[in-house]
mmCIF file of C-alpha atoms in Angstrom:
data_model
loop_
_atom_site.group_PDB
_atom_site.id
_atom_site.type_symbol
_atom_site.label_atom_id
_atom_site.label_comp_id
_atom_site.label_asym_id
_atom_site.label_seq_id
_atom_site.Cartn_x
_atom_site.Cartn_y
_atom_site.Cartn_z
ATOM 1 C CA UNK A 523 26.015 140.477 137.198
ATOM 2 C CA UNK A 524 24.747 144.432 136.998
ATOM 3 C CA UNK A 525 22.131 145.007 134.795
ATOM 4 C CA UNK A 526 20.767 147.611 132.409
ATOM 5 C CA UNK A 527 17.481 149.766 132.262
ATOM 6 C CA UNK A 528 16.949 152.035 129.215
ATOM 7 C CA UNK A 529 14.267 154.568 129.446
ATOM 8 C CA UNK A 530 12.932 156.816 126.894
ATOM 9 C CA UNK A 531 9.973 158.539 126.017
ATOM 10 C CA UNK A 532 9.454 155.868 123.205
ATOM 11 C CA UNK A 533 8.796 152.121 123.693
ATOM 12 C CA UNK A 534 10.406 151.868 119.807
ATOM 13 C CA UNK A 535 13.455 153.643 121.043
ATOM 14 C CA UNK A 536 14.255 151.976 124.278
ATOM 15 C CA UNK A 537 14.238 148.895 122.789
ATOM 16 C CA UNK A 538 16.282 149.773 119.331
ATOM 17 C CA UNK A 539 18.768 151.548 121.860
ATOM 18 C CA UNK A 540 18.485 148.229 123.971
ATOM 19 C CA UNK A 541 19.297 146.187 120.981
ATOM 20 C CA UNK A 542 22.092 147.999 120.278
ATOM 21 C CA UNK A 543 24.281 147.834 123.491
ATOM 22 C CA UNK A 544 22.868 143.695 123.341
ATOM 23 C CA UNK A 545 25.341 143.852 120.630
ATOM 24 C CA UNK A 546 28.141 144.085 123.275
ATOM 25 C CA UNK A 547 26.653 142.713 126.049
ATOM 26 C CA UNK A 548 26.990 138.828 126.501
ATOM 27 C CA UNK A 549 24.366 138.085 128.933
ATOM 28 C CA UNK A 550 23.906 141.498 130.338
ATOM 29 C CA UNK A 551 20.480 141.403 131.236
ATOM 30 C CA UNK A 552 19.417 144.870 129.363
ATOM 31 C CA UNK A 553 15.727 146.089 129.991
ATOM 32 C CA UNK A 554 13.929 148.225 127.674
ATOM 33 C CA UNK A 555 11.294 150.626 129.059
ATOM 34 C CA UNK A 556 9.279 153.661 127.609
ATOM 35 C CA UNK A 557 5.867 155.141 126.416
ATOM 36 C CA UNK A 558 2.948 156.330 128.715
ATOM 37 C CA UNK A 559 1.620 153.075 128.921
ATOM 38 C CA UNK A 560 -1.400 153.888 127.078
ATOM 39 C CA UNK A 561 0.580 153.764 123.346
ATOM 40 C CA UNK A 562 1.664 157.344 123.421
ATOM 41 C CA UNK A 563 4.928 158.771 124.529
ATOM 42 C CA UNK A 564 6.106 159.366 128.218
ATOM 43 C CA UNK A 565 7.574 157.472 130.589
ATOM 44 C CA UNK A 566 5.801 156.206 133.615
ATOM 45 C CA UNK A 567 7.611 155.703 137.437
ATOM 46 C CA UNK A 568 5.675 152.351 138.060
ATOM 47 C CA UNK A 569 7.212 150.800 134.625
ATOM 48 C CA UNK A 570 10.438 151.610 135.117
ATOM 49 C CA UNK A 571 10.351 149.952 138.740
ATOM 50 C CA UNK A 572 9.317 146.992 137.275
ATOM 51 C CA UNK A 573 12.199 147.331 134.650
ATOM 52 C CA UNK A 574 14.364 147.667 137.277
ATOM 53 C CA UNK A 575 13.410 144.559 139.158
ATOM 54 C CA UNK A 576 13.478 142.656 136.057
ATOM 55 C CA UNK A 577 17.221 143.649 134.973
ATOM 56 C CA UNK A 578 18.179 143.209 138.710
ATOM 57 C CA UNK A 579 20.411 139.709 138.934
ATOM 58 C CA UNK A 580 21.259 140.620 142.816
ATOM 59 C CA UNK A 581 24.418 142.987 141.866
ATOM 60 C CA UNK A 582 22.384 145.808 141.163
ATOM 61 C CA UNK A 583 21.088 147.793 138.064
ATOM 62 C CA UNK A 584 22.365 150.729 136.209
ATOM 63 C CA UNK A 585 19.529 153.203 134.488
ATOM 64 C CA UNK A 586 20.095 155.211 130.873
ATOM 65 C CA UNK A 587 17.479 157.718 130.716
ATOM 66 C CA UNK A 588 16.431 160.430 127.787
ATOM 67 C CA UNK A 589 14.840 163.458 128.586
ATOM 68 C CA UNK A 590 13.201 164.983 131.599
ATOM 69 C CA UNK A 591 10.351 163.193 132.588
ATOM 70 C CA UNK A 592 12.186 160.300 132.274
ATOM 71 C CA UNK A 593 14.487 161.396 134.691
ATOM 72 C CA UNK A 594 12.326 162.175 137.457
ATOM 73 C CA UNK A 595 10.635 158.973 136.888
ATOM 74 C CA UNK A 596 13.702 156.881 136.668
ATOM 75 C CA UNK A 597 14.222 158.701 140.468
ATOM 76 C CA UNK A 598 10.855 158.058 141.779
ATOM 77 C CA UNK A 599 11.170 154.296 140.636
ATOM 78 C CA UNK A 600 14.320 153.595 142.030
ATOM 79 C CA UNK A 601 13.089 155.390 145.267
ATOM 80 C CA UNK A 602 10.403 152.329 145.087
ATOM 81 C CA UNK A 603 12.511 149.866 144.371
ATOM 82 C CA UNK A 604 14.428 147.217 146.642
ATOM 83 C CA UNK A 605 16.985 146.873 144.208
ATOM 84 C CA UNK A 606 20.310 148.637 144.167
ATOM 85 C CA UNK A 607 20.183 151.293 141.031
ATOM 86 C CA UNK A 608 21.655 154.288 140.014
ATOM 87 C CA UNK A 609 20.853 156.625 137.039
ATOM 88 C CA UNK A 610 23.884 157.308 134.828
ATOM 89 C CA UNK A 611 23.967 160.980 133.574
ATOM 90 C CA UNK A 612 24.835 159.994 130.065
ATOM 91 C CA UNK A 613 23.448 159.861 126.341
ATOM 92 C CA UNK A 614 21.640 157.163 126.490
ATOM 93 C CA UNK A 615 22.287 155.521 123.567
ATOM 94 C CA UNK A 616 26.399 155.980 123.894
ATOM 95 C CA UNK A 617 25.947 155.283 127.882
ATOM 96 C CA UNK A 618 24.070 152.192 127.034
ATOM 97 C CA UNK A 619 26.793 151.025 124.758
ATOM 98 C CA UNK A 620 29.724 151.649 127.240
ATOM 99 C CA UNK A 621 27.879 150.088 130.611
ATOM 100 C CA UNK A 622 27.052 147.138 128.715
ATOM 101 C CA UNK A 623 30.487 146.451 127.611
ATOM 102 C CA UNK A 624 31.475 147.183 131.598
ATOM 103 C CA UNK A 625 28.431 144.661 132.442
ATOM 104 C CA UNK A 626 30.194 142.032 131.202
ATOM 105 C CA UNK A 627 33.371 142.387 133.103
ATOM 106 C CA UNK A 628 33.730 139.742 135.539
ATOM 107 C CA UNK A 629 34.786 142.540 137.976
ATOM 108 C CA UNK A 630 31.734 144.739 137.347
ATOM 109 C CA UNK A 631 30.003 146.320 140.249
ATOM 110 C CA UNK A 632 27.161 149.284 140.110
ATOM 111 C CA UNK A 633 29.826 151.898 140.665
ATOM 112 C CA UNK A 634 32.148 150.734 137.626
ATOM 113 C CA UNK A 635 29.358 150.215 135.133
ATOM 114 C CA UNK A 636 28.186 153.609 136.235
ATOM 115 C CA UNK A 637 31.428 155.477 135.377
ATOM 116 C CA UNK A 638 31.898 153.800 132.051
ATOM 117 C CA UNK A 639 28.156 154.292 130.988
ATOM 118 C CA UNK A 640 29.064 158.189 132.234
ATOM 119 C CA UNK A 641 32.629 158.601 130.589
ATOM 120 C CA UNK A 642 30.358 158.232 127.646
ATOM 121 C CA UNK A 643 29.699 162.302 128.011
ATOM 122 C CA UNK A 644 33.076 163.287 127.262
ATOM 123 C CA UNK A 645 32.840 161.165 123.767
ATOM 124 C CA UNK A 646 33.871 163.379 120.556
ATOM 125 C CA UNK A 647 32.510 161.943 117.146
ATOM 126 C CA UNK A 648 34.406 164.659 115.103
ATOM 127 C CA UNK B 72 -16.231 159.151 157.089
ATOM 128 C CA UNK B 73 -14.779 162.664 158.723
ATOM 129 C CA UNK B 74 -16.036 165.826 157.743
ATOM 130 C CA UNK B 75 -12.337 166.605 156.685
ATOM 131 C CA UNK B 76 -11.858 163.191 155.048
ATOM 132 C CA UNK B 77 -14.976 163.925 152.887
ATOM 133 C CA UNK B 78 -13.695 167.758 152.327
ATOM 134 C CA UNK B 79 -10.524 166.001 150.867
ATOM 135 C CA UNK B 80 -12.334 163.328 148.331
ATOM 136 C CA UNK B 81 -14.726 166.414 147.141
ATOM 137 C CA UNK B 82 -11.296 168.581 146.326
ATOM 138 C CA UNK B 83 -10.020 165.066 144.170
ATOM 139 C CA UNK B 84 -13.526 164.911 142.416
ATOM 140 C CA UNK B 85 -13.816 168.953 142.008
ATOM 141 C CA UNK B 86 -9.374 169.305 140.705
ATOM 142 C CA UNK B 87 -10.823 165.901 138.548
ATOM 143 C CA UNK B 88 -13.601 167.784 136.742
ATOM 144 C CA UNK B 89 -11.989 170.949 135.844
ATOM 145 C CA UNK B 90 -8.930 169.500 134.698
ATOM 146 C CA UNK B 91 -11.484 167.651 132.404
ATOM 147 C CA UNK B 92 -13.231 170.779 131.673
ATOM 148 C CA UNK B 93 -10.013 172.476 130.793
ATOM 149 C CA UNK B 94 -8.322 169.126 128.660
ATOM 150 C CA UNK B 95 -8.144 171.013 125.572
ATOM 151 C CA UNK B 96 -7.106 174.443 126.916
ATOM 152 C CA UNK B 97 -4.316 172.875 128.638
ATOM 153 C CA UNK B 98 -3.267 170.942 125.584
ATOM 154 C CA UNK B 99 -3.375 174.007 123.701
ATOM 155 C CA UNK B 100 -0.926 175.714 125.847
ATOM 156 C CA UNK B 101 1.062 172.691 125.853
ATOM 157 C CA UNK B 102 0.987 171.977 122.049
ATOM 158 C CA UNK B 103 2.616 175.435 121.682
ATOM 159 C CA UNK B 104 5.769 174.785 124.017
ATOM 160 C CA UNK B 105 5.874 171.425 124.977
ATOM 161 C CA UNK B 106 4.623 167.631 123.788
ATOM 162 C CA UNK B 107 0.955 168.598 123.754
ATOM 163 C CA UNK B 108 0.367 165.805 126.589
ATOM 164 C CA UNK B 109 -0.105 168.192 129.432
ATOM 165 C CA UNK B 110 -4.052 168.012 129.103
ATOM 166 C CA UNK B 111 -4.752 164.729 128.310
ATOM 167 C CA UNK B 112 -2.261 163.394 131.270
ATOM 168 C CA UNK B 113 -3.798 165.653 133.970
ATOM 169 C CA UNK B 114 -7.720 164.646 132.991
ATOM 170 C CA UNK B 115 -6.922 160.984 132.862
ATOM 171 C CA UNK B 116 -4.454 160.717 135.926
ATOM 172 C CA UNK B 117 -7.221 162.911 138.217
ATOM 173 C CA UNK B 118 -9.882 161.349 136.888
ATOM 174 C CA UNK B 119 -8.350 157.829 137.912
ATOM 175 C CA UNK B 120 -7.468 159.366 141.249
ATOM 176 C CA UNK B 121 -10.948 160.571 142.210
ATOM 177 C CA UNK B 122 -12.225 156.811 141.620
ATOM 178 C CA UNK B 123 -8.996 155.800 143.418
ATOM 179 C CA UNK B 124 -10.330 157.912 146.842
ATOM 180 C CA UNK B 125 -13.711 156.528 146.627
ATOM 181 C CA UNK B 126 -12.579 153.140 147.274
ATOM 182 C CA UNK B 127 -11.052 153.972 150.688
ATOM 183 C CA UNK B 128 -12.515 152.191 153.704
ATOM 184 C CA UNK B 129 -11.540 154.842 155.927
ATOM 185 C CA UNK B 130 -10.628 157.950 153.773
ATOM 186 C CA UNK B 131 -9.227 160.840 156.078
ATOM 187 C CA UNK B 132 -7.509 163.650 154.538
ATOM 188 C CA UNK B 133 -3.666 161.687 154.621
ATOM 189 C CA UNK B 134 -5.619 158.750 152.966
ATOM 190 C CA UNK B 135 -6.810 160.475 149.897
ATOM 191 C CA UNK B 136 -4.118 162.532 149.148
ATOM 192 C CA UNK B 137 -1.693 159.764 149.616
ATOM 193 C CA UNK B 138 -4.083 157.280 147.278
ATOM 194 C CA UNK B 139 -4.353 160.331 144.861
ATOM 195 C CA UNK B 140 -0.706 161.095 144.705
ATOM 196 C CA UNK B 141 -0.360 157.089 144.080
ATOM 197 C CA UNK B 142 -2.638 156.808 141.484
ATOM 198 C CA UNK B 143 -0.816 159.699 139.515
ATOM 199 C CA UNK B 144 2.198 158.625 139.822
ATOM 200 C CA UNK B 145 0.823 155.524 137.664
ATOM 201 C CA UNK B 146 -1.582 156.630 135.401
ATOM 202 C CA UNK B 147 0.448 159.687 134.153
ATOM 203 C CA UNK B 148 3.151 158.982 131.474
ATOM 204 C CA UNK B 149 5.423 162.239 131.640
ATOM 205 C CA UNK B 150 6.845 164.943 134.214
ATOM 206 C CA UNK B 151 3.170 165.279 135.782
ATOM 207 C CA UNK B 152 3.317 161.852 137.102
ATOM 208 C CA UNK B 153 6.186 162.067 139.479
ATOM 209 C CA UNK B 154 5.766 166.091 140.127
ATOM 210 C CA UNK B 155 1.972 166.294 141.186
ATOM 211 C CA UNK B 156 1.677 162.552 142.590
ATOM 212 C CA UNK B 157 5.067 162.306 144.023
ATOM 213 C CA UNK B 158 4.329 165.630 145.698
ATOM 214 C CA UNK B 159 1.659 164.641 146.684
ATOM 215 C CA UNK B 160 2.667 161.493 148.540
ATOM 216 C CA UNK B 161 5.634 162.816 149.606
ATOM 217 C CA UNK B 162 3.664 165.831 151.612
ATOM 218 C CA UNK B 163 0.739 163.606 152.511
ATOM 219 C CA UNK B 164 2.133 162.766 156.199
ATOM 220 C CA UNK B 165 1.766 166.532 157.334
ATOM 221 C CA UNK B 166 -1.803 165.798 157.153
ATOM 222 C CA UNK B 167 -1.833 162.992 159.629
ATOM 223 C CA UNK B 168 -2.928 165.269 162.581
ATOM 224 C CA UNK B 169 -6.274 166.105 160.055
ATOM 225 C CA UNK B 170 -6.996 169.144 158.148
ATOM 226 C CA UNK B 171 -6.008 172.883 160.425
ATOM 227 C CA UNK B 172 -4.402 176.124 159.215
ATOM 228 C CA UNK B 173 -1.241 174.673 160.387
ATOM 229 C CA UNK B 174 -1.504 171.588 158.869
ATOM 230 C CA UNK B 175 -2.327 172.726 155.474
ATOM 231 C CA UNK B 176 0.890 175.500 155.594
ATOM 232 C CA UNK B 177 3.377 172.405 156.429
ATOM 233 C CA UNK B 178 1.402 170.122 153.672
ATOM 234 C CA UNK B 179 1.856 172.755 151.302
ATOM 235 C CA UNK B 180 5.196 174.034 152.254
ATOM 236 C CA UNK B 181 6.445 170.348 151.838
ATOM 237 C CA UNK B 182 5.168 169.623 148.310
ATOM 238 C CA UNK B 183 6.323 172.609 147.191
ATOM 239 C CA UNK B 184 9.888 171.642 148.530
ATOM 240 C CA UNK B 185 9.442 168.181 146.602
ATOM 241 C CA UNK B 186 8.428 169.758 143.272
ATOM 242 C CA UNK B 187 11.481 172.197 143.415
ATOM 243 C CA UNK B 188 13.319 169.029 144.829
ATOM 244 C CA UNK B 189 12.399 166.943 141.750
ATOM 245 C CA UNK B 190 12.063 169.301 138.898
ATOM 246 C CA UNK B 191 15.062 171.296 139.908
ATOM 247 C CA UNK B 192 13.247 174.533 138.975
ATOM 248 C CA UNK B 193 13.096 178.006 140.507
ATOM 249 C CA UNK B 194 11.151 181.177 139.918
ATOM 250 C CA UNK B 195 11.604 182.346 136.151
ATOM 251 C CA UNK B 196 12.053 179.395 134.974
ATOM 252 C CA UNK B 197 8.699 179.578 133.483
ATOM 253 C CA UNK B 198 7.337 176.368 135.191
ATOM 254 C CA UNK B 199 4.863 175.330 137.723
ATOM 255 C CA UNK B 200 6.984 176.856 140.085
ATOM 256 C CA UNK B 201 6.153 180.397 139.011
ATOM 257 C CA UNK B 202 2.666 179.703 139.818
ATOM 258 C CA UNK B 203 3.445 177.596 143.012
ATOM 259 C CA UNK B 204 5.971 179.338 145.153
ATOM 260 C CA UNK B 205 3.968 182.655 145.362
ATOM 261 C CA UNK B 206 0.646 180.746 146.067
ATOM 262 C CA UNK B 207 2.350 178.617 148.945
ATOM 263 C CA UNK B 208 4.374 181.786 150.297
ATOM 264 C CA UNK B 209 1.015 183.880 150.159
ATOM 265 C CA UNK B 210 -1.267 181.368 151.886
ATOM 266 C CA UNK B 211 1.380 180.411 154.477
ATOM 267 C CA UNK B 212 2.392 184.455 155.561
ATOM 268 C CA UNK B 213 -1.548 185.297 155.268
ATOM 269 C CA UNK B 214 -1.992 182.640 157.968
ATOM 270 C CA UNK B 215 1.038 182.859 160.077
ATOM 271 C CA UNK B 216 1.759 187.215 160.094
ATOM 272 C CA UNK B 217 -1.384 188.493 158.720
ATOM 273 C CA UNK B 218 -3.454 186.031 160.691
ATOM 274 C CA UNK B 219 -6.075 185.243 158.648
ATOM 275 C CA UNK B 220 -8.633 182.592 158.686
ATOM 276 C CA UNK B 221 -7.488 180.067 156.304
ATOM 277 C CA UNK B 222 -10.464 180.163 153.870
ATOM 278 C CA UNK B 223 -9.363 183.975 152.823
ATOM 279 C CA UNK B 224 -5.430 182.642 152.853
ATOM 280 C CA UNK B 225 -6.356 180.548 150.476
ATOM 281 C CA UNK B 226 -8.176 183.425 148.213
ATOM 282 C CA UNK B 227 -5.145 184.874 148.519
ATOM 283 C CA UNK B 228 -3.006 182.260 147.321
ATOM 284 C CA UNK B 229 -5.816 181.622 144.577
ATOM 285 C CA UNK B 230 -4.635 185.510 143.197
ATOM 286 C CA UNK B 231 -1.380 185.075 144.069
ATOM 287 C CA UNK B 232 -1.075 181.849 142.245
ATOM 288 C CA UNK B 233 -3.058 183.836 139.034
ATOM 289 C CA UNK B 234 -0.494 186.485 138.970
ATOM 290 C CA UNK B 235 2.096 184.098 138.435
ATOM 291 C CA UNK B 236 0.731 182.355 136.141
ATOM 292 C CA UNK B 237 0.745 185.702 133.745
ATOM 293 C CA UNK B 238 4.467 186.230 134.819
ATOM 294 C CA UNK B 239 5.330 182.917 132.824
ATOM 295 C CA UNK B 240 3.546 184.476 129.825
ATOM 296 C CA UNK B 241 6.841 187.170 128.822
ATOM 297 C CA UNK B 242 9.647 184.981 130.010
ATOM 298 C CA UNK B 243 12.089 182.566 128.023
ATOM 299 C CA UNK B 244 11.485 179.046 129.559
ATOM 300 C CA UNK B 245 14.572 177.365 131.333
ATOM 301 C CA UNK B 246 13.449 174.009 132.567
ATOM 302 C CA UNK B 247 11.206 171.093 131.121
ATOM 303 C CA UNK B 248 10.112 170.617 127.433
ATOM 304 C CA UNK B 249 9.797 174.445 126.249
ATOM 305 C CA UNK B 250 13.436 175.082 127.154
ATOM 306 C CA UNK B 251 14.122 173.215 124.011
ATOM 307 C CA UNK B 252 12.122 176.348 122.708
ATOM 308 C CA UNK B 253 14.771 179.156 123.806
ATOM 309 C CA UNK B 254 13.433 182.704 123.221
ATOM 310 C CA UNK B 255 10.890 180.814 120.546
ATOM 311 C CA UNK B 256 8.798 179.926 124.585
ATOM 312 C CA UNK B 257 8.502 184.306 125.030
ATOM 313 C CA UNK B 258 5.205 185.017 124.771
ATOM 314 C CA UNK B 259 2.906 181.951 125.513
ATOM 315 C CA UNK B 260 1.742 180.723 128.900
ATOM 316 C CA UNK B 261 3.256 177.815 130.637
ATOM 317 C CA UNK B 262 0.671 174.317 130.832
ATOM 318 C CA UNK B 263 2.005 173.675 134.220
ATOM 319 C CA UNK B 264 1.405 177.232 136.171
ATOM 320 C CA UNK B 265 -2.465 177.014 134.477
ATOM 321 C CA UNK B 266 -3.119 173.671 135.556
ATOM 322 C CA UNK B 267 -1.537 174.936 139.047
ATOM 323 C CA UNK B 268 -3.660 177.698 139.516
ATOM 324 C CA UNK B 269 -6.451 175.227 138.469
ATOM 325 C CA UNK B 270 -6.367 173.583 141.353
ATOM 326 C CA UNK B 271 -5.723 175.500 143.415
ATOM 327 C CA UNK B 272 -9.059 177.103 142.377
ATOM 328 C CA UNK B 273 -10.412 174.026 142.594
ATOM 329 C CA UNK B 274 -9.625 173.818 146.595
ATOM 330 C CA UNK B 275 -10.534 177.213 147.597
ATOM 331 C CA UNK B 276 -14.189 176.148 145.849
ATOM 332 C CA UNK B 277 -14.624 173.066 147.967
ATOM 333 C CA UNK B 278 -13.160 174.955 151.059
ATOM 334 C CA UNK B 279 -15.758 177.361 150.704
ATOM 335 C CA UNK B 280 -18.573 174.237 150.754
ATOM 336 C CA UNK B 281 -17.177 173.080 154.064
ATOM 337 C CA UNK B 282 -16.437 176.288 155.985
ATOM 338 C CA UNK B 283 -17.936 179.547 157.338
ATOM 339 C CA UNK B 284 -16.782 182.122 155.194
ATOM 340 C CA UNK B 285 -15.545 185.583 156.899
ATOM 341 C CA UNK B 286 -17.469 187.909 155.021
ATOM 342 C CA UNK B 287 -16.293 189.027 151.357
ATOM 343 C CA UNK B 288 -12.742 186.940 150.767
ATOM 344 C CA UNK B 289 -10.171 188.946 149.462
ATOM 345 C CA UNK B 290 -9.071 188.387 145.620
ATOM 346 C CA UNK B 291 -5.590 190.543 145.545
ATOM 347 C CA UNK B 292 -2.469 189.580 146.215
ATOM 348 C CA UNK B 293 -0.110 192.313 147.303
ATOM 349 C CA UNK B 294 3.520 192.136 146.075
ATOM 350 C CA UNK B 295 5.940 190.928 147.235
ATOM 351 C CA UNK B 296 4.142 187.479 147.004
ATOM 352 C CA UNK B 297 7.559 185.358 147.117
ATOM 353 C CA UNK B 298 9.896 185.223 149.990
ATOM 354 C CA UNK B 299 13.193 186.929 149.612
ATOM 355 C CA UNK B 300 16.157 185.336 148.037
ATOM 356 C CA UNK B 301 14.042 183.281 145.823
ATOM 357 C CA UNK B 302 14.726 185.353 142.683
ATOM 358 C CA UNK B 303 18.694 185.985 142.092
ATOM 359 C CA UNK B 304 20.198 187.184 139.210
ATOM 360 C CA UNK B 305 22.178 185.150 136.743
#
């Protein structure tokens, strides 16, 4: 089974996005990450890593991400990391939502979770 | 422990204290065009490092700035983390031969290509870059055409690196938290050149400690101070 990794600058947010795609998700493993590790805002590379690990059920991981930082830290991490993981260029919220209904298909691999958490872009709301 | 090896842990401990020094400033700059972390993150990720170093058994110069980059890339929560630390440890090999002139050009040459790698930011963007790219281009062309001892390079790169940090001042930021800004970023000076040109100050001090100087080192850096083809037009 693929699993998730949500990353934002806020430890509240990554884990209210989190529980929103575990709506959808069966037993998608989702794992929320954020925050500077010291109670402020940020993300931090060695966090996300162990995110990554801990979402990672042998058929790799798929990563939402916010802004910047979180980004490049998302990279470094998975740069660390044994574990197969890709970063989805998505909202992360709407990305979450869409890769963890994918997650659940018994089909699912990295590369299809990735595509639905990224044909999340194209989404109008109006 | 190696002359070199203890010129490197110095340059941790000296880019530690300043950034301390500076906390504030830094967050000042950063509260106007960014997330007002910029200070805080530097002085407690450096300040971890330089304790980090001086818990190496055998710390030679590819050591410390590997363990420094390291402990960054931990203790700071934000861009800083994976741009100076992962720099940092992605450079640190070209120091395995020890500390020379042409050691220090491929070290910095290489982290430079890693923070441009990873940020995705050019010249103008009004980013660490601006301060970076004309520092590492002055020190390496001072050393390599100009021939000069690498001390004085690194004056140059020192006023090279300070005139870019006053180019970021009148430009509209296009990468990292103060693009959020638009045209509101004009006018105020970007967190990431300062703390650049910090220490960057920080290792032409120490360098001066730990070599002869050649009489008076030169504090001007003659334009053009970035290679050609950096800039292009949009």
């Amino acid at each position: 089974m693929v699993g998730l990794v949500v990353v934002s600058h806020s430890q509240t947010a990554a884990d209210g996005i989190a529980e929103v795609a575990g709506e959808m998700a069966g037993e998608t493993r989702i794992e929320p990450v954020g925050g500077d590790g010291q109670g402020g805002f940020g993300t931090v590379a060695d966090d996300i890593e162990i995110a990554i690990e801990d979402a990672d059920a042998g058929d790799g991981v798929v990563v939402l991400v916010d802004l910047g930082s979180a980004v490049m830290n998302a990279e470094v991490a998975i740069e660390m990391s044994d574990a197969e993981a890709v970063i989805a260029d998505a909202p992360v919220l709407e990305g979450a939502v869409n890769a963890a209904v994918a997650a659940t298909s018994g089909k699912a691999t990295v590369e299809s979770v990735h595509a639905q958490a990224e044909a999340a872009r194209g989404v109008e709301k109006l | 422990m190696s002359h070199e090896g203890e010129a490197a842990v110095d340059a941790v401990a000296a880019v530690a204290d300043r950034l301390e020094t500076e906390r504030s400033h830094l967050t000042d700059l950063d509260s106007a065009i960014g997330d007002a972390d910029h200070g805080g993150n530097m002085a407690r990720g450096w300040a971890a490092a330089a304790e980090a170093v001086t818990e190496l058994d055998d710390p030679e110069p590819v050591a410390v700035v590997k363990t420094a980059g390291k402990t960054l890339l931990s203790e700071v929560g934000g861009a800083s983390g994976p741009l100076y630390g992962g720099s940092l440890v992605f450079a640190s090999p070209e120091l395995e031969d020890g500390l020379t002139a042409e050691t220090a050009v491929a070290f910095a040459e290489t982290y430079l290509e890693k923070v441009q790698d990873r940020g995705d930011a050019r010249i103008g963007d009004k980013t660490m870059v601006d301060a970076l790219v004309p520092a590492v281009h002055t020190f390496k062309k001072s050393v390599e055409v100009d021939d000069m001892e690498p001390v004085a390079a690194l004056a140059k790169a020192v006023a090279a690196a300070e005139r870019g940090v006053e180019f970021t001042v009148p430009i509209r930021a296009s990468k990292g938290r103060a693009s959020y800004l638009g045209w509101r970023s004009v006018g105020h000076q970007d967190p990431g050149a300062t703390s650049t040109l910090f220490i960057v100050e920080e290792l032409l001090d120490v360098a001066t400690a730990y070599v002869e100087v050649p009489g008076e080192l030169p504090d001007d850096a003659e334009s053009p101070t970035i290679p050609d083809g950096e800039v292009t037009e949009d």
